[in-house]
PDB file of C-alpha atoms in Angstrom:
ATOM      1  CA  MET E 414      37.246-107.580 133.682  1.00  0.00           C
ATOM      2  CA  ALA E 415      38.230-106.547 130.190  1.00  0.00           C
ATOM      3  CA  ARG E 416      38.626-109.251 127.565  1.00  0.00           C
ATOM      4  CA  LYS E 417      42.282-108.390 127.108  1.00  0.00           C
ATOM      5  CA  ASP E 418      42.942-108.850 130.867  1.00  0.00           C
ATOM      6  CA  VAL E 419      41.200-112.225 130.765  1.00  0.00           C
ATOM      7  CA  LEU E 420      43.369-113.378 127.912  1.00  0.00           C
ATOM      8  CA  ILE E 421      46.540-112.192 129.628  1.00  0.00           C
ATOM      9  CA  GLY E 422      45.412-114.027 132.759  1.00  0.00           C
ATOM     10  CA  LEU E 423      44.890-117.193 130.766  1.00  0.00           C
ATOM     11  CA  LEU E 424      48.422-116.978 129.431  1.00  0.00           C
ATOM     12  CA  ALA E 425      50.004-116.133 132.799  1.00  0.00           C
ATOM     13  CA  THR E 426      48.175-118.709 134.985  1.00  0.00           C
ATOM     14  CA  PRO E 427      49.797-122.183 135.039  1.00  0.00           C
ATOM     15  CA  ALA E 428      47.568-124.844 133.571  1.00  0.00           C
ATOM     16  CA  PRO E 429      46.206-127.394 136.103  1.00  0.00           C
ATOM     17  CA  SER E 430      47.613-130.890 136.053  1.00  0.00           C
ATOM     18  CA  VAL E 431      45.274-133.119 134.045  1.00  0.00           C
ATOM     19  CA  ALA E 432      45.559-136.389 132.265  1.00  0.00           C
ATOM     20  CA  ALA E 433      46.968-136.159 128.800  1.00  0.00           C
ATOM     21  CA  GLY E 434      44.154-135.736 126.318  1.00  0.00           C
ATOM     22  CA  PRO E 435      44.000-135.887 122.570  1.00  0.00           C
ATOM     23  CA  PRO E 436      46.471-133.470 120.942  1.00  0.00           C
ATOM     24  CA  ARG E 437      43.638-132.015 118.863  1.00  0.00           C
ATOM     25  CA  ALA E 438      41.935-130.540 121.961  1.00  0.00           C
ATOM     26  CA  GLN E 439      45.139-128.863 123.149  1.00  0.00           C
ATOM     27  CA  LYS E 440      45.853-127.418 119.758  1.00  0.00           C
ATOM     28  CA  GLY E 441      42.290-126.205 119.526  1.00  0.00           C
ATOM     29  CA  ALA E 442      42.536-124.313 122.828  1.00  0.00           C
ATOM     30  CA  ILE E 443      45.880-122.758 121.918  1.00  0.00           C
ATOM     31  CA  GLY E 444      44.578-121.872 118.475  1.00  0.00           C
ATOM     32  CA  ALA E 445      41.497-120.206 119.969  1.00  0.00           C
ATOM     33  CA  VAL E 446      43.593-118.098 122.347  1.00  0.00           C
ATOM     34  CA  SER E 447      46.008-117.209 119.538  1.00  0.00           C
ATOM     35  CA  ARG E 448      43.150-116.165 117.308  1.00  0.00           C
ATOM     36  CA  SER E 449      41.652-114.058 120.099  1.00  0.00           C
ATOM     37  CA  ILE E 450      44.965-112.315 120.676  1.00  0.00           C
ATOM     38  CA  ALA E 451      45.362-111.715 116.946  1.00  0.00           C
ATOM     39  CA  ASP E 452      41.816-110.340 116.829  1.00  0.00           C
ATOM     40  CA  LEU E 453      42.513-107.946 119.713  1.00  0.00           C
ATOM     41  CA  LYS E 454      45.720-106.833 118.047  1.00  0.00           C
ATOM     42  CA  ALA E 455      43.927-106.181 114.765  1.00  0.00           C
ATOM     43  CA  ARG E 456      41.341-104.022 116.545  1.00  0.00           C
ATOM     44  CA  ALA E 457      43.859-102.083 118.616  1.00  0.00           C
ATOM     45  CA  VAL E 458      44.468 -98.447 117.752  1.00  0.00           C
ATOM     46  CA  ILE E 459      48.118 -97.462 118.019  1.00  0.00           C
ATOM     47  CA  GLU E 460      49.964 -94.180 117.530  1.00  0.00           C
ATOM     48  CA  ILE E 461      52.534 -94.018 114.732  1.00  0.00           C
ATOM     49  CA  ASP E 462      55.070 -91.364 113.793  1.00  0.00           C
ATOM     50  CA  THR E 463      53.804 -89.875 110.519  1.00  0.00           C
ATOM     51  CA  ASP E 464      57.341 -89.935 109.080  1.00  0.00           C
ATOM     52  CA  LEU E 465      57.109 -93.746 109.111  1.00  0.00           C
ATOM     53  CA  ILE E 466      54.035 -93.770 106.853  1.00  0.00           C
ATOM     54  CA  GLU E 467      54.216 -93.763 103.057  1.00  0.00           C
ATOM     55  CA  ALA E 468      51.627 -93.694 100.298  1.00  0.00           C
ATOM     56  CA  GLY E 469      50.157 -97.063  99.398  1.00  0.00           C
ATOM     57  CA  GLY E 470      47.622 -98.531  97.025  1.00  0.00           C
ATOM     58  CA  LEU E 471      46.281 -96.415  94.179  1.00  0.00           C
ATOM     59  CA  GLN E 472      45.679 -92.714  93.684  1.00  0.00           C
ATOM     60  CA  ASP E 473      42.140 -91.905  94.755  1.00  0.00           C
ATOM     61  CA  ARG E 474      42.049 -88.124  94.403  1.00  0.00           C
ATOM     62  CA  LEU E 475      42.935 -86.193  91.266  1.00  0.00           C
ATOM     63  CA  GLU E 476      43.697 -82.998  93.138  1.00  0.00           C
ATOM     64  CA  SER E 477      44.115 -81.675  96.641  1.00  0.00           C
ATOM     65  CA  ASP E 478      42.422 -78.658  98.181  1.00  0.00           C
ATOM     66  CA  ALA E 479      44.788 -76.643 100.357  1.00  0.00           C
ATOM     67  CA  VAL E 480      41.884 -74.799 102.018  1.00  0.00           C
ATOM     68  CA  ASP E 481      40.115 -78.046 102.964  1.00  0.00           C
ATOM     69  CA  ASP E 482      43.366 -79.622 104.138  1.00  0.00           C
ATOM     70  CA  SER E 483      44.121 -76.617 106.363  1.00  0.00           C
ATOM     71  CA  ALA E 484      40.584 -76.692 107.773  1.00  0.00           C
ATOM     72  CA  LEU E 485      40.964 -80.397 108.600  1.00  0.00           C
ATOM     73  CA  ALA E 486      44.271 -79.743 110.366  1.00  0.00           C
ATOM     74  CA  ARG E 487      42.703 -76.936 112.415  1.00  0.00           C
ATOM     75  CA  SER E 488      39.754 -79.130 113.371  1.00  0.00           C
ATOM     76  CA  ILE E 489      41.993 -81.993 114.464  1.00  0.00           C
ATOM     77  CA  GLY E 490      44.238 -79.559 116.325  1.00  0.00           C
ATOM     78  CA  GLU E 491      41.241 -78.283 118.286  1.00  0.00           C
ATOM     79  CA  TYR E 492      39.245 -81.469 118.854  1.00  0.00           C
ATOM     80  CA  GLY E 493      41.810 -84.225 118.334  1.00  0.00           C
ATOM     81  CA  GLN E 494      41.835 -87.053 115.814  1.00  0.00           C
ATOM     82  CA  GLN E 495      38.488 -88.799 116.219  1.00  0.00           C
ATOM     83  CA  VAL E 496      38.769 -91.426 113.453  1.00  0.00           C
ATOM     84  CA  PRO E 497      41.874 -93.606 113.034  1.00  0.00           C
ATOM     85  CA  VAL E 498      43.488 -94.207 109.671  1.00  0.00           C
ATOM     86  CA  LEU E 499      44.176 -97.670 108.245  1.00  0.00           C
ATOM     87  CA  VAL E 500      47.711 -98.721 107.376  1.00  0.00           C
ATOM     88  CA  ARG E 501      49.547-101.934 106.592  1.00  0.00           C
ATOM     89  CA  PRO E 502      53.147-102.909 107.407  1.00  0.00           C
ATOM     90  CA  HIS E 503      55.427-101.897 104.557  1.00  0.00           C
ATOM     91  CA  PRO E 504      55.986-104.995 102.392  1.00  0.00           C
ATOM     92  CA  SER E 505      59.744-104.426 102.055  1.00  0.00           C
ATOM     93  CA  GLN E 506      60.849-102.057 104.856  1.00  0.00           C
ATOM     94  CA  ASP E 507      60.672-103.156 108.486  1.00  0.00           C
ATOM     95  CA  GLY E 508      59.226-100.627 110.889  1.00  0.00           C
ATOM     96  CA  ARG E 509      57.488 -98.597 108.181  1.00  0.00           C
ATOM     97  CA  TYR E 510      53.880 -98.523 106.978  1.00  0.00           C
ATOM     98  CA  GLN E 511      51.777 -97.772 103.910  1.00  0.00           C
ATOM     99  CA  ILE E 512      48.476 -95.898 103.928  1.00  0.00           C
ATOM    100  CA  VAL E 513      45.399 -97.866 102.973  1.00  0.00           C
ATOM    101  CA  TYR E 514      43.066 -94.929 103.609  1.00  0.00           C
ATOM    102  CA  GLY E 515      43.206 -91.724 105.645  1.00  0.00           C
ATOM    103  CA  ARG E 516      45.884 -89.862 103.673  1.00  0.00           C
ATOM    104  CA  ARG E 517      44.509 -86.394 104.536  1.00  0.00           C
ATOM    105  CA  ARG E 518      44.428 -87.223 108.250  1.00  0.00           C
ATOM    106  CA  VAL E 519      48.050 -88.383 108.085  1.00  0.00           C
ATOM    107  CA  LEU E 520      49.051 -85.130 106.361  1.00  0.00           C
ATOM    108  CA  ALA E 521      47.115 -83.107 108.940  1.00  0.00           C
ATOM    109  CA  MET E 522      48.818 -84.863 111.860  1.00  0.00           C
ATOM    110  CA  ARG E 523      52.184 -84.411 110.150  1.00  0.00           C
ATOM    111  CA  ALA E 524      51.506 -80.677 109.822  1.00  0.00           C
ATOM    112  CA  LEU E 525      50.578 -80.571 113.523  1.00  0.00           C
ATOM    113  CA  GLY E 526      53.741 -82.466 114.478  1.00  0.00           C
ATOM    114  CA  GLN E 527      51.745 -85.206 116.202  1.00  0.00           C
ATOM    115  CA  GLN E 528      51.576 -88.961 115.919  1.00  0.00           C
ATOM    116  CA  VAL E 529      48.609 -90.380 114.045  1.00  0.00           C
ATOM    117  CA  LYS E 530      46.140 -92.885 115.487  1.00  0.00           C
ATOM    118  CA  ALA E 531      46.012 -95.914 113.218  1.00  0.00           C
ATOM    119  CA  LEU E 532      44.699 -99.425 112.794  1.00  0.00           C
ATOM    120  CA  VAL E 533      47.287-101.828 111.383  1.00  0.00           C
ATOM    121  CA  ARG E 534      46.189-104.674 109.117  1.00  0.00           C
ATOM    122  CA  ASP E 535      48.277-107.311 107.352  1.00  0.00           C
ATOM    123  CA  LEU E 536      46.927-106.891 103.819  1.00  0.00           C
ATOM    124  CA  ASP E 537      48.247-108.156 100.499  1.00  0.00           C
ATOM    125  CA  ASP E 538      48.023-105.911  97.430  1.00  0.00           C
ATOM    126  CA  ARG E 539      44.620-107.249  96.380  1.00  0.00           C
ATOM    127  CA  ALA E 540      43.098-106.797  99.842  1.00  0.00           C
ATOM    128  CA  LEU E 541      44.630-103.308 100.019  1.00  0.00           C
ATOM    129  CA  VAL E 542      42.994-102.018  96.831  1.00  0.00           C
ATOM    130  CA  LEU E 543      39.682-103.636  97.790  1.00  0.00           C
ATOM    131  CA  ALA E 544      39.720-101.908 101.183  1.00  0.00           C
ATOM    132  CA  GLN E 545      40.791 -98.622  99.613  1.00  0.00           C
ATOM    133  CA  GLY E 546      38.136 -98.836  96.915  1.00  0.00           C
ATOM    134  CA  GLN E 547      35.327 -99.689  99.312  1.00  0.00           C
ATOM    135  CA  GLU E 548      36.324 -96.835 101.615  1.00  0.00           C
ATOM    136  CA  ASN E 549      36.338 -94.467  98.624  1.00  0.00           C
ATOM    137  CA  THR E 550      32.893 -95.684  97.535  1.00  0.00           C
ATOM    138  CA  ALA E 551      31.483 -94.781 100.944  1.00  0.00           C
ATOM    139  CA  ARG E 552      32.806 -91.218 100.645  1.00  0.00           C
ATOM    140  CA  ARG E 553      30.302 -88.846  99.118  1.00  0.00           C
ATOM    141  CA  ASP E 554      32.947 -86.309  98.117  1.00  0.00           C
ATOM    142  CA  LEU E 555      34.738 -88.561  95.622  1.00  0.00           C
ATOM    143  CA  SER E 556      33.650 -87.508  92.125  1.00  0.00           C
ATOM    144  CA  PHE E 557      32.667 -89.767  89.238  1.00  0.00           C
ATOM    145  CA  ILE E 558      35.867 -89.160  87.303  1.00  0.00           C
ATOM    146  CA  GLU E 559      37.987 -89.916  90.384  1.00  0.00           C
ATOM    147  CA  LYS E 560      36.234 -93.282  90.633  1.00  0.00           C
ATOM    148  CA  VAL E 561      36.861 -93.750  86.898  1.00  0.00           C
ATOM    149  CA  ASN E 562      40.527 -92.982  87.431  1.00  0.00           C
ATOM    150  CA  PHE E 563      40.637 -95.497  90.288  1.00  0.00           C
ATOM    151  CA  ALA E 564      39.060 -98.153  88.040  1.00  0.00           C
ATOM    152  CA  ARG E 565      41.626 -97.396  85.328  1.00  0.00           C
ATOM    153  CA  GLN E 566      44.485 -97.881  87.777  1.00  0.00           C
ATOM    154  CA  LEU E 567      43.028-101.216  88.880  1.00  0.00           C
ATOM    155  CA  GLN E 568      42.779-102.364  85.267  1.00  0.00           C
ATOM    156  CA  ASP E 569      46.308-101.159  84.466  1.00  0.00           C
ATOM    157  CA  ALA E 570      47.568-103.062  87.513  1.00  0.00           C
ATOM    158  CA  GLY E 571      46.154-106.273  86.036  1.00  0.00           C
ATOM    159  CA  TYR E 572      43.109-106.783  88.253  1.00  0.00           C
ATOM    160  CA  ASP E 573      40.156-108.519  86.619  1.00  0.00           C
ATOM    161  CA  ARG E 574      36.656-107.138  86.225  1.00  0.00           C
ATOM    162  CA  LYS E 575      35.354-108.806  89.398  1.00  0.00           C
ATOM    163  CA  VAL E 576      37.964-107.083  91.581  1.00  0.00           C
ATOM    164  CA  ILE E 577      37.154-103.737  89.954  1.00  0.00           C
ATOM    165  CA  CYS E 578      33.431-104.250  90.618  1.00  0.00           C
ATOM    166  CA  ASP E 579      34.048-105.355  94.220  1.00  0.00           C
ATOM    167  CA  ALA E 580      36.465-102.500  94.954  1.00  0.00           C
ATOM    168  CA  LEU E 581      34.045 -99.851  93.687  1.00  0.00           C
ATOM    169  CA  SER E 582      30.842-101.646  94.769  1.00  0.00           C
ATOM    170  CA  VAL E 583      29.396-101.361  91.256  1.00  0.00           C
ATOM    171  CA  ASP E 584      27.907-103.861  88.835  1.00  0.00           C
ATOM    172  CA  LYS E 585      29.568-104.977  85.600  1.00  0.00           C
ATOM    173  CA  THR E 586      27.546-102.542  83.497  1.00  0.00           C
ATOM    174  CA  LEU E 587      28.638 -99.467  85.431  1.00  0.00           C
ATOM    175  CA  ALA E 588      32.207-100.765  85.633  1.00  0.00           C
ATOM    176  CA  SER E 589      32.214-101.133  81.847  1.00  0.00           C
ATOM    177  CA  ARG E 590      31.000 -97.550  81.445  1.00  0.00           C
ATOM    178  CA  MET E 591      33.676 -96.291  83.807  1.00  0.00           C
ATOM    179  CA  LEU E 592      36.375 -98.169  81.925  1.00  0.00           C
ATOM    180  CA  SER E 593      34.923 -96.921  78.642  1.00  0.00           C
ATOM    181  CA  VAL E 594      35.415 -93.334  79.835  1.00  0.00           C
ATOM    182  CA  ALA E 595      38.895 -94.158  81.112  1.00  0.00           C
ATOM    183  CA  GLY E 596      39.828 -95.807  77.833  1.00  0.00           C
ATOM    184  CA  ARG E 597      38.583 -92.986  75.609  1.00  0.00           C
ATOM    185  CA  LEU E 598      39.825 -90.000  77.617  1.00  0.00           C
ATOM    186  CA  PRO E 599      43.604 -89.517  77.772  1.00  0.00           C
ATOM    187  CA  ALA E 600      44.960 -89.596  81.324  1.00  0.00           C
ATOM    188  CA  ALA E 601      46.594 -86.222  80.614  1.00  0.00           C
ATOM    189  CA  LEU E 602      43.177 -84.662  79.925  1.00  0.00           C
ATOM    190  CA  ILE E 603      41.633 -86.137  83.088  1.00  0.00           C
ATOM    191  CA  GLU E 604      44.541 -84.836  85.170  1.00  0.00           C
ATOM    192  CA  ALA E 605      44.374 -81.419  83.475  1.00  0.00           C
ATOM    193  CA  ILE E 606      40.674 -81.064  84.302  1.00  0.00           C
ATOM    194  CA  GLY E 607      40.748 -82.565  87.796  1.00  0.00           C
ATOM    195  CA  ALA E 608      37.966 -83.917  90.008  1.00  0.00           C
ATOM    196  CA  ALA E 609      35.114 -81.739  88.619  1.00  0.00           C
ATOM    197  CA  PRO E 610      32.757 -82.674  91.495  1.00  0.00           C
ATOM    198  CA  SER E 611      29.649 -81.169  89.891  1.00  0.00           C
ATOM    199  CA  VAL E 612      30.079 -83.114  86.631  1.00  0.00           C
ATOM    200  CA  GLY E 613      28.283 -86.450  86.548  1.00  0.00           C
ATOM    201  CA  ARG E 614      28.558 -89.632  84.551  1.00  0.00           C
ATOM    202  CA  ASP E 615      26.484 -88.567  81.537  1.00  0.00           C
ATOM    203  CA  ARG E 616      28.536 -85.469  80.772  1.00  0.00           C
ATOM    204  CA  TRP E 617      31.816 -87.351  81.128  1.00  0.00           C
ATOM    205  CA  LEU E 618      30.489 -89.983  78.712  1.00  0.00           C
ATOM    206  CA  ALA E 619      29.495 -87.227  76.302  1.00  0.00           C
ATOM    207  CA  LEU E 620      32.940 -85.643  76.614  1.00  0.00           C
ATOM    208  CA  ALA E 621      34.505 -89.026  75.860  1.00  0.00           C
ATOM    209  CA  ASP E 622      32.402 -89.174  72.678  1.00  0.00           C
ATOM    210  CA  LEU E 623      33.687 -85.735  71.646  1.00  0.00           C
ATOM    211  CA  VAL E 624      37.309 -86.703  72.262  1.00  0.00           C
ATOM    212  CA  GLU E 625      36.801 -90.006  70.457  1.00  0.00           C
ATOM    213  CA  ALA E 626      35.498 -88.092  67.447  1.00  0.00           C
ATOM    214  CA  GLY E 627      38.887 -86.441  67.138  1.00  0.00           C
ATOM    215  CA  GLY E 628      38.843 -83.634  69.690  1.00  0.00           C
ATOM    216  CA  ASN E 629      41.796 -82.712  71.888  1.00  0.00           C
ATOM    217  CA  GLY E 630      41.011 -80.486  74.821  1.00  0.00           C
ATOM    218  CA  VAL E 631      44.119 -80.657  77.008  1.00  0.00           C
ATOM    219  CA  ALA E 632      45.264 -77.155  76.046  1.00  0.00           C
ATOM    220  CA  ALA E 633      41.756 -75.796  76.702  1.00  0.00           C
ATOM    221  CA  ALA E 634      41.648 -77.057  80.306  1.00  0.00           C
ATOM    222  CA  VAL E 635      42.059 -73.622  81.840  1.00  0.00           C
ATOM    223  CA  GLY E 636      40.124 -72.288  84.806  1.00  0.00           C
ATOM    224  CA  GLU E 637      40.190 -71.519  88.513  1.00  0.00           C
ATOM    225  CA  SER E 638      38.389 -74.730  89.474  1.00  0.00           C
ATOM    226  CA  SER E 639      38.157 -78.214  88.018  1.00  0.00           C
ATOM    227  CA  ASP E 640      34.476 -77.634  87.191  1.00  0.00           C
ATOM    228  CA  ALA E 641      35.455 -74.512  85.253  1.00  0.00           C
ATOM    229  CA  ARG E 642      38.201 -76.422  83.437  1.00  0.00           C
ATOM    230  CA  PHE E 643      35.697 -79.093  82.396  1.00  0.00           C
ATOM    231  CA  GLN E 644      33.380 -76.402  81.027  1.00  0.00           C
ATOM    232  CA  ALA E 645      36.264 -74.812  79.117  1.00  0.00           C
ATOM    233  CA  VAL E 646      37.133 -78.137  77.485  1.00  0.00           C
ATOM    234  CA  TRP E 647      33.452 -78.800  76.738  1.00  0.00           C
ATOM    235  CA  HIS E 648      32.994 -75.432  75.032  1.00  0.00           C
ATOM    236  CA  HIS E 649      36.212 -75.908  73.085  1.00  0.00           C
ATOM    237  CA  LEU E 650      35.133 -79.282  71.719  1.00  0.00           C
ATOM    238  CA  THR E 651      31.526 -78.293  71.002  1.00  0.00           C
ATOM    239  CA  ALA E 652      32.279 -74.924  69.380  1.00  0.00           C
ATOM    240  CA  LYS E 653      31.178 -74.748  65.752  1.00  0.00           C
ATOM    241  CA  PRO E 654      34.037 -74.522  63.256  1.00  0.00           C
ATOM    242  CA  ALA E 655      34.650 -71.174  61.635  1.00  0.00           C
ATOM    243  CA  ARG E 656      32.703 -70.548  58.437  1.00  0.00           C
ATOM    244  CA  GLY E 657      34.593 -71.779  55.444  1.00  0.00           C
ATOM    245  CA  ALA E 658      36.639 -74.356  57.390  1.00  0.00           C
ATOM    246  CA  PRO E 659      36.825 -77.686  55.556  1.00  0.00           C
ATOM    247  CA  PRO E 660      34.622 -80.401  57.107  1.00  0.00           C
ATOM    248  CA  LEU E 661      36.244 -83.339  58.801  1.00  0.00           C
ATOM    249  CA  PRO E 662      36.482 -86.399  56.561  1.00  0.00           C
ATOM    250  CA  ARG E 663      33.914 -89.108  57.271  1.00  0.00           C
ATOM    251  CA  VAL E 664      34.704 -92.792  56.889  1.00  0.00           C
ATOM    252  CA  ALA E 665      31.854 -95.232  56.402  1.00  0.00           C
ATOM    253  CA  PRO E 666      31.501 -97.705  59.310  1.00  0.00           C
ATOM    254  CA  ARG E 667      32.780-101.213  58.670  1.00  0.00           C
ATOM    255  CA  VAL E 668      30.301-103.991  59.406  1.00  0.00           C
ATOM    256  CA  VAL E 669      31.679-107.282  60.758  1.00  0.00           C
ATOM    257  CA  LEU E 670      29.603-110.384  60.062  1.00  0.00           C
ATOM    258  CA  ALA E 671      29.402-113.560  62.147  1.00  0.00           C
ATOM    259  CA  GLN E 672      30.021-116.962  60.552  1.00  0.00           C
ATOM    260  CA  GLY E 673      26.341-117.369  59.798  1.00  0.00           C
ATOM    261  CA  GLY E 674      26.178-114.000  58.053  1.00  0.00           C
ATOM    262  CA  ALA E 675      24.440-112.067  60.845  1.00  0.00           C
ATOM    263  CA  ALA E 676      25.767-108.624  61.738  1.00  0.00           C
ATOM    264  CA  LEU E 677      28.156-109.052  64.668  1.00  0.00           C
ATOM    265  CA  ALA E 678      29.770-105.649  65.090  1.00  0.00           C
ATOM    266  CA  GLU E 679      30.196-102.223  63.556  1.00  0.00           C
ATOM    267  CA  ALA E 680      33.549-100.418  63.605  1.00  0.00           C
ATOM    268  CA  SER E 681      33.885 -96.653  63.074  1.00  0.00           C
ATOM    269  CA  LEU E 682      37.382 -95.342  62.425  1.00  0.00           C
ATOM    270  CA  GLY E 683      38.143 -91.773  63.507  1.00  0.00           C
ATOM    271  CA  ALA E 684      41.258 -89.649  63.273  1.00  0.00           C
ATOM    272  CA  THR E 685      42.784 -91.052  66.444  1.00  0.00           C
ATOM    273  CA  THR E 686      40.389 -93.722  67.704  1.00  0.00           C
ATOM    274  CA  MET E 687      38.225 -96.599  66.590  1.00  0.00           C
ATOM    275  CA  THR E 688      34.775 -97.329  68.031  1.00  0.00           C
ATOM    276  CA  LEU E 689      33.660-100.961  68.022  1.00  0.00           C
ATOM    277  CA  LYS E 690      29.960-101.591  68.629  1.00  0.00           C
ATOM    278  CA  LEU E 691      29.119-105.230  69.324  1.00  0.00           C
ATOM    279  CA  ARG E 692      25.619-106.640  68.930  1.00  0.00           C
ATOM    280  CA  LEU E 693      25.195-108.212  72.364  1.00  0.00           C
ATOM    281  CA  ALA E 694      22.497-110.567  71.116  1.00  0.00           C
ATOM    282  CA  GLN E 695      25.209-112.262  69.038  1.00  0.00           C
ATOM    283  CA  THR E 696      28.100-112.228  71.513  1.00  0.00           C
ATOM    284  CA  ALA E 697      26.748-114.205  74.521  1.00  0.00           C
ATOM    285  CA  GLY E 698      29.384-112.925  76.962  1.00  0.00           C
ATOM    286  CA  PHE E 699      32.174-112.533  74.400  1.00  0.00           C
ATOM    287  CA  GLU E 700      32.186-108.781  75.131  1.00  0.00           C
ATOM    288  CA  ASP E 701      33.421-109.348  78.701  1.00  0.00           C
ATOM    289  CA  TRP E 702      36.068-111.802  77.517  1.00  0.00           C
ATOM    290  CA  LEU E 703      37.222-109.315  74.876  1.00  0.00           C
ATOM    291  CA  LEU E 704      37.561-106.467  77.375  1.00  0.00           C
ATOM    292  CA  ASP E 705      39.501-108.629  79.826  1.00  0.00           C
ATOM    293  CA  ASN E 706      41.832-110.052  77.169  1.00  0.00           C
ATOM    294  CA  LEU E 707      42.310-107.018  74.928  1.00  0.00           C
ATOM    295  CA  PRO E 708      45.718-106.037  76.411  1.00  0.00           C
ATOM    296  CA  GLY E 709      46.987-109.597  75.902  1.00  0.00           C
ATOM    297  CA  LEU E 710      45.656-109.741  72.337  1.00  0.00           C
ATOM    298  CA  LEU E 711      47.448-106.489  71.524  1.00  0.00           C
ATOM    299  CA  ARG E 712      50.651-107.808  73.071  1.00  0.00           C
ATOM    300  CA  ASP E 713      50.445-111.050  71.074  1.00  0.00           C
ATOM    301  CA  TRP E 714      49.819-109.115  67.866  1.00  0.00           C
ATOM    302  CA  GLN E 715      52.765-106.794  68.562  1.00  0.00           C
ATOM    303  CA  ASN E 716      55.056-109.747  69.298  1.00  0.00           C
ATOM    304  CA  GLY E 717      53.982-111.492  66.093  1.00  0.00           C
ATOM    305  CA  LYS E 718      54.537-108.303  64.138  1.00  0.00           C
ATOM    306  CA  HIS E 719      58.099-107.979  65.456  1.00  0.00           C
ATOM    307  CA  ASP E 720      58.821-111.649  64.766  1.00  0.00           C
ATOM    308  CA  ALA E 721      57.642-111.386  61.165  1.00  0.00           C
TER     309      ALA E 721
END
């Protein structure tokens, strides 16, 4: 007999007459049955009208591929939906849902005019982005810059470094590099280029260095594919200036000393950005605190400036 039938039988069969026992035992039995029912419900796959499902969480993809989306719809139309999507009940609208992951499958089923098979989980916002991030990490087709963009959204939403690391399944060092790219590349440039699946971490870091040095490649992001648009921006920013063009002004780096006189940091001021290099041997974890609290420090400075 299936587990679900056993549980239903337990609920439907009258309990035998026994002497009254300690309340704790009765509550324990009821709690166990309730937890089992809740567990079965959480594992159950249901069918949902796609019109009742909205976007949820953060943006994982920078661009969509109409050819791939059409191919997925054809495959599902021929073989059926093999893998359910994950949704959560809409936090403010009864009877509606938000996607945790499986957006392309929802769109494919909507195009086919069919209901989508889904697992429903009661997730708060933090659990939602963790589940979405971990699902994205397991997907091989999500590019480095799309993961960077996901990390940026997490940071902008106020999540701390631990949540970002857990959501992307990366260590603090890689998370810092991702956020460094996100902080030095304008969101408009990332969106103009797109996913660029063949471009890895090192080239994105190098592009961030070029932009930080004063380059602006948004207008140069032209090409049939995102990889081609990245190359166009790269060539634009690395092209040698025409002969006779005046050189860019250079500003000597500013060295910041610790209280004892040891070199603590070096700041280089560019046309539109400032690079701060901390000597980690002197900071003892201050660098993580600074990154986490930088938005608040800027806000406090701006408030003090207005009050003055």
